[in-house]
């Protein structure tokens, strides 16, 4: 059953319940109040109650039928009874499902129609109760509408925030993968061009490295883009990048002429996927910055496996800058990636020359 049918069924059930209550309660009210109860009394009760079947589809029509029906009911001197419950629901529905201004105008008009009986019988004592039967359900309806609109807005804002975070995460992954691959290919291409005329055999090795690096970068890019695809079970495909691929990364850097030394403290072990990926990306982006900006330099990667955290440090012997002022997003991306896991990140020039990147990643 779709949403529209469920609403119709619920409103029909409510109308049926109020109809039964109205039929039984009106007769009892007439006996207690010693007021007349005729066949037309029950017709009015039925019309007002059954108008609630379309209350959410046509709330203003429902309120108009209820107001006119109750006004006629009171003008004929019938007993105060359950017919007011149907009127109460119609006022609430208008306030709940219509904007404030048109809902207030409709409620005011309904109150005016409802007060016709005070002119007919000259009894102004009915002004207060009539106003209450309009004001109270109207206030409740407006309150419910505002609270639900606020909740819906909060859900939309949360969904947008999650979507923005997901886009930023994917953009960062693509930046790291493509940036590193293109930097390595660019360096190897320059080497090949330089050696092509003088030492063609070494140029061929550089071209072979370009082919391998580009293929690996494309494979990793495919896996990264697959992260945004959900399986039918709603699970995200796991990324393959991690510290287990550190040796391949170091080998690619060495082929470009940047010697990299790796120092490991503690016992290597499997890390949570998010921590493992973040540590690898910090090393990858740091070495990419060395390749781009440090000039003729070497780099040292230090990994420390501690009981409650893992730390990554990359130090180079280059010019001591991570890039031109205000250029690039590498350091910003690394800082955000580490902060998202509750870690600490620092980066800056080293006294005496070089640049240092340090990240501490707590283990859950």
PDB file of N, CA and C in Angstrom, residues 120-168:
ATOM      1  N   UNK A 120     -28.595  33.676  16.793  1.00  0.00           N
ATOM      2  CA  UNK A 120     -29.925  33.084  16.664  1.00  0.00           C
ATOM      3  C   UNK A 120     -30.627  32.990  18.008  1.00  0.00           C
ATOM      4  N   UNK A 121     -29.905  32.462  19.011  1.00  0.00           N
ATOM      5  CA  UNK A 121     -30.566  32.279  20.302  1.00  0.00           C
ATOM      6  C   UNK A 121     -30.260  33.396  21.293  1.00  0.00           C
ATOM      7  N   UNK A 122     -29.387  34.378  20.895  1.00  0.00           N
ATOM      8  CA  UNK A 122     -29.090  35.506  21.766  1.00  0.00           C
ATOM      9  C   UNK A 122     -28.281  35.145  22.982  1.00  0.00           C
ATOM     10  N   UNK A 123     -27.621  34.020  23.002  1.00  0.00           N
ATOM     11  CA  UNK A 123     -26.839  33.569  24.153  1.00  0.00           C
ATOM     12  C   UNK A 123     -25.358  33.811  23.883  1.00  0.00           C
ATOM     13  N   UNK A 124     -24.838  34.920  24.403  1.00  0.00           N
ATOM     14  CA  UNK A 124     -23.415  35.254  24.186  1.00  0.00           C
ATOM     15  C   UNK A 124     -22.490  34.430  25.054  1.00  0.00           C
ATOM     16  N   UNK A 125     -23.042  33.583  25.910  1.00  0.00           N
ATOM     17  CA  UNK A 125     -22.189  32.731  26.739  1.00  0.00           C
ATOM     18  C   UNK A 125     -21.418  31.711  25.904  1.00  0.00           C
ATOM     19  N   UNK A 126     -21.834  31.513  24.665  1.00  0.00           N
ATOM     20  CA  UNK A 126     -21.158  30.528  23.827  1.00  0.00           C
ATOM     21  C   UNK A 126     -19.909  31.055  23.141  1.00  0.00           C
ATOM     22  N   UNK A 127     -19.609  32.367  23.290  1.00  0.00           N
ATOM     23  CA  UNK A 127     -18.438  32.936  22.636  1.00  0.00           C
ATOM     24  C   UNK A 127     -17.145  32.295  23.127  1.00  0.00           C
ATOM     25  N   UNK A 128     -16.978  32.192  24.429  1.00  0.00           N
ATOM     26  CA  UNK A 128     -15.743  31.643  24.999  1.00  0.00           C
ATOM     27  C   UNK A 128     -15.491  30.198  24.599  1.00  0.00           C
ATOM     28  N   UNK A 129     -16.473  29.305  24.806  1.00  0.00           N
ATOM     29  CA  UNK A 129     -16.255  27.914  24.406  1.00  0.00           C
ATOM     30  C   UNK A 129     -15.980  27.756  22.912  1.00  0.00           C
ATOM     31  N   UNK A 130     -16.701  28.526  22.081  1.00  0.00           N
ATOM     32  CA  UNK A 130     -16.500  28.420  20.637  1.00  0.00           C
ATOM     33  C   UNK A 130     -15.086  28.836  20.260  1.00  0.00           C
ATOM     34  N   UNK A 131     -14.609  29.933  20.867  1.00  0.00           N
ATOM     35  CA  UNK A 131     -13.250  30.387  20.587  1.00  0.00           C
ATOM     36  C   UNK A 131     -12.216  29.343  21.016  1.00  0.00           C
ATOM     37  N   UNK A 132     -12.474  28.694  22.141  1.00  0.00           N
ATOM     38  CA  UNK A 132     -11.546  27.675  22.629  1.00  0.00           C
ATOM     39  C   UNK A 132     -11.487  26.477  21.683  1.00  0.00           C
ATOM     40  N   UNK A 133     -12.657  26.076  21.148  1.00  0.00           N
ATOM     41  CA  UNK A 133     -12.690  24.943  20.230  1.00  0.00           C
ATOM     42  C   UNK A 133     -11.959  25.233  18.923  1.00  0.00           C
ATOM     43  N   UNK A 134     -11.707  26.490  18.631  1.00  0.00           N
ATOM     44  CA  UNK A 134     -10.928  26.852  17.449  1.00  0.00           C
ATOM     45  C   UNK A 134      -9.466  27.114  17.825  1.00  0.00           C
ATOM     46  N   UNK A 135      -9.250  27.903  18.867  1.00  0.00           N
ATOM     47  CA  UNK A 135      -7.887  28.332  19.207  1.00  0.00           C
ATOM     48  C   UNK A 135      -6.991  27.179  19.642  1.00  0.00           C
ATOM     49  N   UNK A 136      -7.526  26.281  20.473  1.00  0.00           N
ATOM     50  CA  UNK A 136      -6.683  25.211  21.015  1.00  0.00           C
ATOM     51  C   UNK A 136      -6.200  24.245  19.924  1.00  0.00           C
ATOM     52  N   UNK A 137      -7.114  23.665  19.114  1.00  0.00           N
ATOM     53  CA  UNK A 137      -6.600  22.765  18.058  1.00  0.00           C
ATOM     54  C   UNK A 137      -5.746  23.485  17.026  1.00  0.00           C
ATOM     55  N   UNK A 138      -6.042  24.766  16.794  1.00  0.00           N
ATOM     56  CA  UNK A 138      -5.234  25.525  15.845  1.00  0.00           C
ATOM     57  C   UNK A 138      -3.803  25.657  16.362  1.00  0.00           C
ATOM     58  N   UNK A 139      -3.663  26.006  17.647  1.00  0.00           N
ATOM     59  CA  UNK A 139      -2.326  26.145  18.231  1.00  0.00           C
ATOM     60  C   UNK A 139      -1.571  24.824  18.214  1.00  0.00           C
ATOM     61  N   UNK A 140      -2.263  23.733  18.502  1.00  0.00           N
ATOM     62  CA  UNK A 140      -1.614  22.415  18.488  1.00  0.00           C
ATOM     63  C   UNK A 140      -1.163  22.066  17.065  1.00  0.00           C
ATOM     64  N   UNK A 141      -2.015  22.327  16.092  1.00  0.00           N
ATOM     65  CA  UNK A 141      -1.663  22.021  14.707  1.00  0.00           C
ATOM     66  C   UNK A 141      -0.459  22.811  14.215  1.00  0.00           C
ATOM     67  N   UNK A 142      -0.427  24.107  14.542  1.00  0.00           N
ATOM     68  CA  UNK A 142       0.710  24.942  14.140  1.00  0.00           C
ATOM     69  C   UNK A 142       1.995  24.449  14.804  1.00  0.00           C
ATOM     70  N   UNK A 143       1.905  24.112  16.076  1.00  0.00           N
ATOM     71  CA  UNK A 143       3.088  23.623  16.797  1.00  0.00           C
ATOM     72  C   UNK A 143       3.624  22.338  16.179  1.00  0.00           C
ATOM     73  N   UNK A 144       2.742  21.411  15.865  1.00  0.00           N
ATOM     74  CA  UNK A 144       3.168  20.145  15.253  1.00  0.00           C
ATOM     75  C   UNK A 144       3.777  20.389  13.880  1.00  0.00           C
ATOM     76  N   UNK A 145       3.155  21.281  13.098  1.00  0.00           N
ATOM     77  CA  UNK A 145       3.678  21.555  11.757  1.00  0.00           C
ATOM     78  C   UNK A 145       5.075  22.159  11.833  1.00  0.00           C
ATOM     79  N   UNK A 146       5.271  23.128  12.712  1.00  0.00           N
ATOM     80  CA  UNK A 146       6.579  23.779  12.829  1.00  0.00           C
ATOM     81  C   UNK A 146       7.635  22.791  13.294  1.00  0.00           C
ATOM     82  N   UNK A 147       7.291  21.963  14.281  1.00  0.00           N
ATOM     83  CA  UNK A 147       8.273  21.007  14.799  1.00  0.00           C
ATOM     84  C   UNK A 147       8.651  19.972  13.741  1.00  0.00           C
ATOM     85  N   UNK A 148       7.676  19.522  12.954  1.00  0.00           N
ATOM     86  CA  UNK A 148       7.995  18.542  11.917  1.00  0.00           C
ATOM     87  C   UNK A 148       8.762  19.161  10.760  1.00  0.00           C
ATOM     88  N   UNK A 149       8.458  20.413  10.433  1.00  0.00           N
ATOM     89  CA  UNK A 149       9.235  21.085   9.400  1.00  0.00           C
ATOM     90  C   UNK A 149      10.675  21.277   9.853  1.00  0.00           C
ATOM     91  N   UNK A 150      10.852  21.606  11.136  1.00  0.00           N
ATOM     92  CA  UNK A 150      12.210  21.762  11.658  1.00  0.00           C
ATOM     93  C   UNK A 150      12.962  20.436  11.630  1.00  0.00           C
ATOM     94  N   UNK A 151      12.255  19.351  11.984  1.00  0.00           N
ATOM     95  CA  UNK A 151      12.897  18.032  11.953  1.00  0.00           C
ATOM     96  C   UNK A 151      13.265  17.637  10.524  1.00  0.00           C
ATOM     97  N   UNK A 152      12.370  17.924   9.577  1.00  0.00           N
ATOM     98  CA  UNK A 152      12.666  17.606   8.176  1.00  0.00           C
ATOM     99  C   UNK A 152      13.845  18.429   7.664  1.00  0.00           C
ATOM    100  N   UNK A 153      13.896  19.702   8.068  1.00  0.00           N
ATOM    101  CA  UNK A 153      15.018  20.549   7.664  1.00  0.00           C
ATOM    102  C   UNK A 153      16.329  20.033   8.232  1.00  0.00           C
ATOM    103  N   UNK A 154      16.262  19.577   9.495  1.00  0.00           N
ATOM    104  CA  UNK A 154      17.469  19.029  10.117  1.00  0.00           C
ATOM    105  C   UNK A 154      17.936  17.771   9.398  1.00  0.00           C
ATOM    106  N   UNK A 155      16.988  16.920   8.990  1.00  0.00           N
ATOM    107  CA  UNK A 155      17.362  15.717   8.241  1.00  0.00           C
ATOM    108  C   UNK A 155      17.979  16.076   6.894  1.00  0.00           C
ATOM    109  N   UNK A 156      17.401  17.082   6.222  1.00  0.00           N
ATOM    110  CA  UNK A 156      17.951  17.507   4.931  1.00  0.00           C
ATOM    111  C   UNK A 156      19.359  18.078   5.097  1.00  0.00           C
ATOM    112  N   UNK A 157      19.545  18.889   6.155  1.00  0.00           N
ATOM    113  CA  UNK A 157      20.874  19.461   6.393  1.00  0.00           C
ATOM    114  C   UNK A 157      21.890  18.364   6.684  1.00  0.00           C
ATOM    115  N   UNK A 158      21.468  17.358   7.459  1.00  0.00           N
ATOM    116  CA  UNK A 158      22.374  16.255   7.778  1.00  0.00           C
ATOM    117  C   UNK A 158      22.726  15.464   6.525  1.00  0.00           C
ATOM    118  N   UNK A 159      21.722  15.223   5.681  1.00  0.00           N
ATOM    119  CA  UNK A 159      21.980  14.485   4.437  1.00  0.00           C
ATOM    120  C   UNK A 159      22.927  15.262   3.531  1.00  0.00           C
ATOM    121  N   UNK A 160      22.729  16.591   3.443  1.00  0.00           N
ATOM    122  CA  UNK A 160      23.628  17.403   2.624  1.00  0.00           C
ATOM    123  C   UNK A 160      25.043  17.394   3.181  1.00  0.00           C
ATOM    124  N   UNK A 161      25.146  17.432   4.523  1.00  0.00           N
ATOM    125  CA  UNK A 161      26.476  17.427   5.134  1.00  0.00           C
ATOM    126  C   UNK A 161      27.189  16.118   4.849  1.00  0.00           C
ATOM    127  N   UNK A 162      26.454  15.009   4.979  1.00  0.00           N
ATOM    128  CA  UNK A 162      27.055  13.712   4.660  1.00  0.00           C
ATOM    129  C   UNK A 162      27.482  13.643   3.197  1.00  0.00           C
ATOM    130  N   UNK A 163      26.629  14.178   2.300  1.00  0.00           N
ATOM    131  CA  UNK A 163      26.969  14.163   0.878  1.00  0.00           C
ATOM    132  C   UNK A 163      28.203  15.007   0.596  1.00  0.00           C
ATOM    133  N   UNK A 164      28.287  16.183   1.246  1.00  0.00           N
ATOM    134  CA  UNK A 164      29.457  17.036   1.059  1.00  0.00           C
ATOM    135  C   UNK A 164      30.721  16.356   1.576  1.00  0.00           C
ATOM    136  N   UNK A 165      30.611  15.716   2.743  1.00  0.00           N
ATOM    137  CA  UNK A 165      31.767  15.015   3.293  1.00  0.00           C
ATOM    138  C   UNK A 165      32.204  13.877   2.376  1.00  0.00           C
ATOM    139  N   UNK A 166      31.229  13.172   1.795  1.00  0.00           N
ATOM    140  CA  UNK A 166      31.565  12.078   0.897  1.00  0.00           C
ATOM    141  C   UNK A 166      32.251  12.598  -0.364  1.00  0.00           C
ATOM    142  N   UNK A 167      31.747  13.709  -0.903  1.00  0.00           N
ATOM    143  CA  UNK A 167      32.388  14.286  -2.093  1.00  0.00           C
ATOM    144  C   UNK A 167      33.815  14.741  -1.787  1.00  0.00           C
ATOM    145  N   UNK A 168      33.994  15.363  -0.613  1.00  0.00           N
ATOM    146  CA  UNK A 168      35.337  15.805  -0.245  1.00  0.00           C
ATOM    147  C   UNK A 168      36.276  14.617  -0.060  1.00  0.00           C
TER     148      UNK A 168
END
